[in-house]
């Protein structure tokens, strides 16, 4: 019997289309508002993964016509210096979005820095004010990765109402906001995590299964309900015996694609959608500031 492979949820293709749409919107509004939207990405140190993410974000900004006001700080930078930079960017009329690239060196307080960002310029959607709006179901800037997951599910017209959704991972970056977004679409949501007992039993109940823990290959084929929609948010760099490294997700893709109905690849799934939502948040903030 030939096993039917899952259909790919192609985040890369959708992200490219969304960027093209944003580019057109920006070209129209730039003349109206006498300036392009502006995004400031603040990066500390030389973490190679962070550097790659920042390059991707800046390239995407250039592609759609968003001005970059990013700054790269030496690893020794102080909390006070970064806070002063954020305060200056809060006041800068050219800047619509501010993002602190995580993770930060241990001597810096990421939450403290996040609290300094004007919630209306919170491009990552992680300020307590914006998370509070999400809890209350009010309009606000949304966390980029969960918003990207929801937009991708919407694109493929995957029904969520009444469905069992299991989110594996409870981070403030992905797991918690994604659970709230799924609830808002009338899914029945379970949040599982590293301390959950009988994880496979929980995940096998899912019509929509999301892996967001950062553990390579954690979700195996026997943990997936046949015909489920599997979304892999994990991005893990693994090195094989020969010393070459590659990116893999939290889902054992090769095995799970024979069980699921839909699946996201890594790379090319949620990563590009996260960047697209960051650009969308910046443009949303830009429009609101000119209303």
Coordinates of C-alpha atoms in Angstrom, one line a residue:
X1 CA 0.0 0.0 0.0
X2 CA 1.3 3.5 -0.9
X3 CA 1.3 5.8 2.0
X4 CA -0.2 9.2 1.3
X5 CA 2.1 12.0 2.4
X6 CA 0.9 15.0 4.2
X7 CA 0.3 18.2 2.2
X8 CA 2.9 20.9 3.0
X9 CA 1.8 24.1 4.7
X10 CA 4.1 26.3 2.7
X11 CA 4.9 29.3 5.0
X12 CA 7.7 30.5 2.7
X13 CA 5.3 31.0 -0.3
X14 CA 2.6 32.7 1.8
X15 CA 5.2 35.0 3.5
X16 CA 6.5 36.1 0.1
X17 CA 3.0 36.9 -1.1
X18 CA 2.3 38.9 2.1
X19 CA 5.6 40.8 1.7
X20 CA 4.5 41.7 -1.9
X21 CA 1.2 43.0 -0.6
X22 CA 2.9 45.0 2.1
X23 CA 5.3 46.5 -0.4
X24 CA 2.4 47.8 -2.5
X25 CA 0.7 49.2 0.6
X26 CA 3.9 51.0 1.7
X27 CA 4.4 52.5 -1.8
X28 CA 0.9 54.0 -1.7
X29 CA 1.1 55.3 1.9
X30 CA 4.7 56.6 1.8
X31 CA 3.7 59.6 -0.3
X32 CA 0.6 60.1 1.9
X33 CA 2.6 60.1 5.2
X34 CA 5.8 61.6 3.7
X35 CA 8.0 58.8 5.1
X36 CA 8.3 55.0 5.0
X37 CA 7.6 52.8 8.1
X38 CA 10.6 52.3 10.3
X39 CA 11.7 49.3 12.4
X40 CA 14.6 49.2 14.9
X41 CA 16.0 45.8 15.8
X42 CA 18.4 45.9 18.7
X43 CA 21.0 43.1 18.9
X44 CA 23.6 42.5 21.6
X45 CA 26.7 40.4 21.1
X46 CA 27.5 38.0 18.2
X47 CA 25.3 35.0 18.7
X48 CA 25.4 33.4 15.2
X49 CA 21.7 32.4 15.2
X50 CA 20.6 35.9 16.3
X51 CA 22.9 37.5 13.7
X52 CA 21.2 35.4 11.0
X53 CA 17.7 36.3 12.2
X54 CA 18.6 40.0 12.3
X55 CA 20.0 39.8 8.8
X56 CA 16.8 38.1 7.6
X57 CA 14.7 40.8 9.2
X58 CA 16.7 43.7 7.8
X59 CA 16.7 42.1 4.3
X60 CA 12.9 41.7 4.5
X61 CA 12.6 45.3 5.6
X62 CA 14.6 46.5 2.6
X63 CA 12.5 44.2 0.3
X64 CA 9.2 45.8 1.3
X65 CA 10.4 49.4 1.8
X66 CA 10.6 49.6 5.6
X67 CA 13.5 51.8 6.9
X68 CA 15.8 50.0 9.3
X69 CA 17.0 51.8 12.4
X70 CA 18.7 48.7 14.0
X71 CA 21.7 48.9 16.3
X72 CA 24.3 46.3 17.1
X73 CA 25.8 46.5 20.6
X74 CA 28.9 45.0 22.1
X75 CA 28.3 42.2 24.6
X76 CA 29.5 44.4 27.4
X77 CA 26.6 47.0 26.9
X78 CA 24.8 47.9 30.1
X79 CA 21.1 47.7 30.9
X80 CA 21.0 51.5 31.3
X81 CA 22.5 52.1 27.8
X82 CA 20.0 49.9 26.2
X83 CA 17.1 51.5 28.1
X84 CA 18.3 54.9 27.0
X85 CA 18.4 53.7 23.4
X86 CA 14.8 52.4 23.7
X87 CA 13.6 55.7 25.2
X88 CA 15.2 57.6 22.3
X89 CA 13.5 55.3 19.8
X90 CA 10.2 55.7 21.6
X91 CA 10.5 59.4 20.9
X92 CA 11.7 59.0 17.3
X93 CA 8.9 59.9 14.9
X94 CA 10.6 57.8 12.1
X95 CA 10.4 54.6 14.1
X96 CA 7.1 52.6 14.2
X97 CA 8.4 49.3 15.6
X98 CA 11.1 48.4 18.2
X99 CA 12.3 44.8 18.7
X100 CA 15.0 43.5 21.1
X101 CA 16.5 40.4 19.6
X102 CA 16.5 37.5 22.1
X103 CA 18.3 35.7 23.8
X104 CA 20.3 38.4 25.6
X105 CA 23.6 37.9 27.6
X106 CA 22.9 36.9 31.2
X107 CA 23.8 40.3 32.7
X108 CA 20.9 41.9 30.9
X109 CA 17.2 41.8 32.0
X110 CA 15.1 41.1 28.9
X111 CA 11.8 41.6 30.6
X112 CA 13.0 45.0 32.0
X113 CA 13.9 46.1 28.5
X114 CA 10.6 45.0 27.0
X115 CA 8.7 47.0 29.6
X116 CA 10.5 50.2 28.4
X117 CA 9.2 49.8 24.8
X118 CA 6.1 52.0 24.0
X119 CA 3.3 49.3 23.6
X120 CA 2.3 51.0 20.3
X121 CA 5.8 50.4 18.9
X122 CA 6.0 46.8 20.3
X123 CA 6.8 45.1 17.0
X124 CA 7.1 41.6 18.7
X125 CA 3.7 41.9 20.4
X126 CA 5.2 40.8 23.8
X127 CA 4.6 43.9 26.0
X128 CA 2.2 43.1 28.9
X129 CA -0.2 45.7 27.5
X130 CA -0.4 43.8 24.2
X131 CA -0.6 40.4 25.8
X132 CA -3.4 41.8 28.0
X133 CA -5.3 42.9 25.0
X134 CA -4.9 39.4 23.5
X135 CA -6.3 37.9 26.8
X136 CA -9.3 40.3 26.6
X137 CA -9.9 39.7 22.9
X138 CA -9.1 43.4 22.1
X139 CA -7.3 44.8 19.1
X140 CA -3.5 45.1 19.6
X141 CA -0.1 44.1 18.2
X142 CA 0.1 40.3 18.3
X143 CA 3.1 38.1 19.0
X144 CA 4.7 37.4 15.6
X145 CA 5.2 33.6 15.7
X146 CA 1.7 32.6 17.0
X147 CA 0.2 35.2 14.6
X148 CA 2.1 33.6 11.8
X149 CA 0.8 30.1 12.7
X150 CA -2.8 31.4 12.7
X151 CA -2.4 33.2 9.4
X152 CA -1.0 30.0 7.8
X153 CA -3.9 27.9 9.1
X154 CA -6.3 30.5 7.8
X155 CA -4.6 30.5 4.3
X156 CA -5.2 26.7 4.0
X157 CA -8.8 27.1 5.3
X158 CA -8.1 24.6 8.1
X159 CA -11.2 24.6 10.3
X160 CA -10.5 25.4 14.0
X161 CA -14.0 25.7 15.5
X162 CA -14.7 22.9 17.9
X163 CA -11.4 21.1 17.0
X164 CA -9.0 19.7 19.6
X165 CA -5.8 21.7 19.5
X166 CA -2.8 20.7 21.5
X167 CA 0.1 23.1 21.9
X168 CA 3.3 21.5 23.2
X169 CA 5.2 24.3 24.8
X170 CA 4.1 27.1 27.2
X171 CA 6.6 29.9 26.5
X172 CA 5.4 33.5 26.5
X173 CA 6.9 33.8 23.0
X174 CA 4.8 31.1 21.4
X175 CA 2.8 28.6 23.6
X176 CA 0.7 30.8 25.8
X177 CA -0.3 33.5 23.2
X178 CA -0.9 30.7 20.6
X179 CA -3.3 28.9 23.0
X180 CA -5.2 32.2 23.4
X181 CA -5.4 32.8 19.7
X182 CA -6.7 29.2 19.1
X183 CA -9.3 29.7 21.9
X184 CA -10.5 32.9 20.2
X185 CA -11.2 30.8 17.1
X186 CA -13.4 28.4 19.2
X187 CA -10.8 25.5 19.3
X188 CA -10.7 23.4 22.4
X189 CA -7.1 23.9 23.6
X190 CA -4.8 21.8 25.7
X191 CA -1.3 23.2 26.6
X192 CA 1.2 20.4 27.2
X193 CA 4.9 20.9 28.2
X194 CA 8.1 19.1 29.4
X195 CA 6.4 18.1 32.8
X196 CA 3.3 16.7 31.2
X197 CA 2.7 13.1 32.0
X198 CA 1.9 10.7 29.1
X199 CA 2.6 13.3 26.5
X200 CA 1.9 10.9 23.6
X201 CA -1.6 10.3 24.9
X202 CA -2.3 14.0 25.0
X203 CA -0.9 14.7 21.5
X204 CA -2.7 11.8 19.9
X205 CA -6.0 13.5 20.9
X206 CA -5.1 16.5 18.7
X207 CA -6.8 17.5 15.4
X208 CA -4.3 20.3 15.3
X209 CA -0.9 19.6 16.9
X210 CA 1.7 22.4 17.5
X211 CA 5.2 21.6 18.6
X212 CA 6.9 24.6 20.2
X213 CA 9.4 23.4 22.8
X214 CA 12.8 23.6 21.0
X215 CA 13.6 19.9 21.3
X216 CA 14.7 18.2 18.0
X217 CA 12.4 15.4 16.9
X218 CA 10.4 15.3 20.1
X219 CA 7.1 14.5 18.3
X220 CA 7.3 11.1 16.6
X221 CA 4.8 9.4 14.3
X222 CA 3.2 7.3 17.1
X223 CA 2.3 10.6 18.9
X224 CA 0.2 11.9 16.0
X225 CA -3.4 11.2 15.3
X226 CA -3.9 10.0 11.7
X227 CA -5.1 12.9 9.6
X228 CA -4.0 15.6 12.1
X229 CA -2.7 19.0 11.1
X230 CA 0.9 19.3 12.5
X231 CA 2.6 22.7 12.9
X232 CA 6.3 22.7 13.8
X233 CA 7.4 25.9 15.4
X234 CA 10.8 24.4 16.6
X235 CA 14.0 25.6 15.0
X236 CA 16.9 23.5 16.3
X237 CA 20.4 23.4 14.8
X238 CA 21.8 19.8 14.9
X239 CA 25.2 18.5 13.9
X240 CA 25.7 15.1 12.4
X241 CA 28.7 12.8 12.7
X242 CA 30.6 14.5 9.9
X243 CA 30.4 17.9 11.6
X244 CA 27.9 19.4 9.2
X245 CA 24.9 21.2 10.8
X246 CA 21.3 21.6 9.6
X247 CA 18.0 23.0 10.9
X248 CA 15.4 20.6 12.2
X249 CA 12.1 21.1 14.0
X250 CA 10.4 19.6 17.1
X251 CA 8.6 17.1 14.8
X252 CA 10.2 14.0 13.3
X253 CA 9.2 15.3 9.8
X254 CA 10.1 12.2 7.7
X255 CA 8.0 9.9 9.9
X256 CA 5.1 12.2 10.8
X257 CA 4.5 13.3 7.1
X258 CA 3.2 9.7 6.6
X259 CA 0.5 10.1 9.3
X260 CA -0.6 13.7 9.2
X261 CA -2.9 15.3 6.6
X262 CA -1.0 18.7 6.7
X263 CA 2.5 19.5 8.0
X264 CA 4.8 22.5 8.1
X265 CA 8.4 22.0 7.0
X266 CA 11.5 23.2 8.8
X267 CA 12.9 25.4 7.4
X268 CA 10.3 27.1 5.2
X269 CA 7.3 26.8 7.4
X270 CA 6.7 29.1 10.4
X271 CA 10.1 30.9 10.3
X272 CA 9.2 33.1 7.2
X273 CA 5.7 33.7 8.6
X274 CA 7.2 35.1 11.8
X275 CA 9.2 37.7 9.8
X276 CA 6.1 38.5 7.7
X277 CA 4.1 39.2 10.8
X278 CA 6.9 41.4 12.2
X279 CA 6.7 43.5 9.0
X280 CA 2.9 43.5 9.3
X281 CA 3.0 44.7 12.9
X282 CA 5.4 47.5 11.9
X283 CA 3.1 48.6 9.1
X284 CA 0.0 48.4 11.4
X285 CA 1.7 50.6 13.9
X286 CA 2.8 53.0 11.2
X287 CA -0.8 53.4 10.0
X288 CA -2.2 53.8 13.5
X289 CA 0.3 56.6 14.2
X290 CA -1.0 58.5 11.1
X291 CA -4.7 58.1 11.8

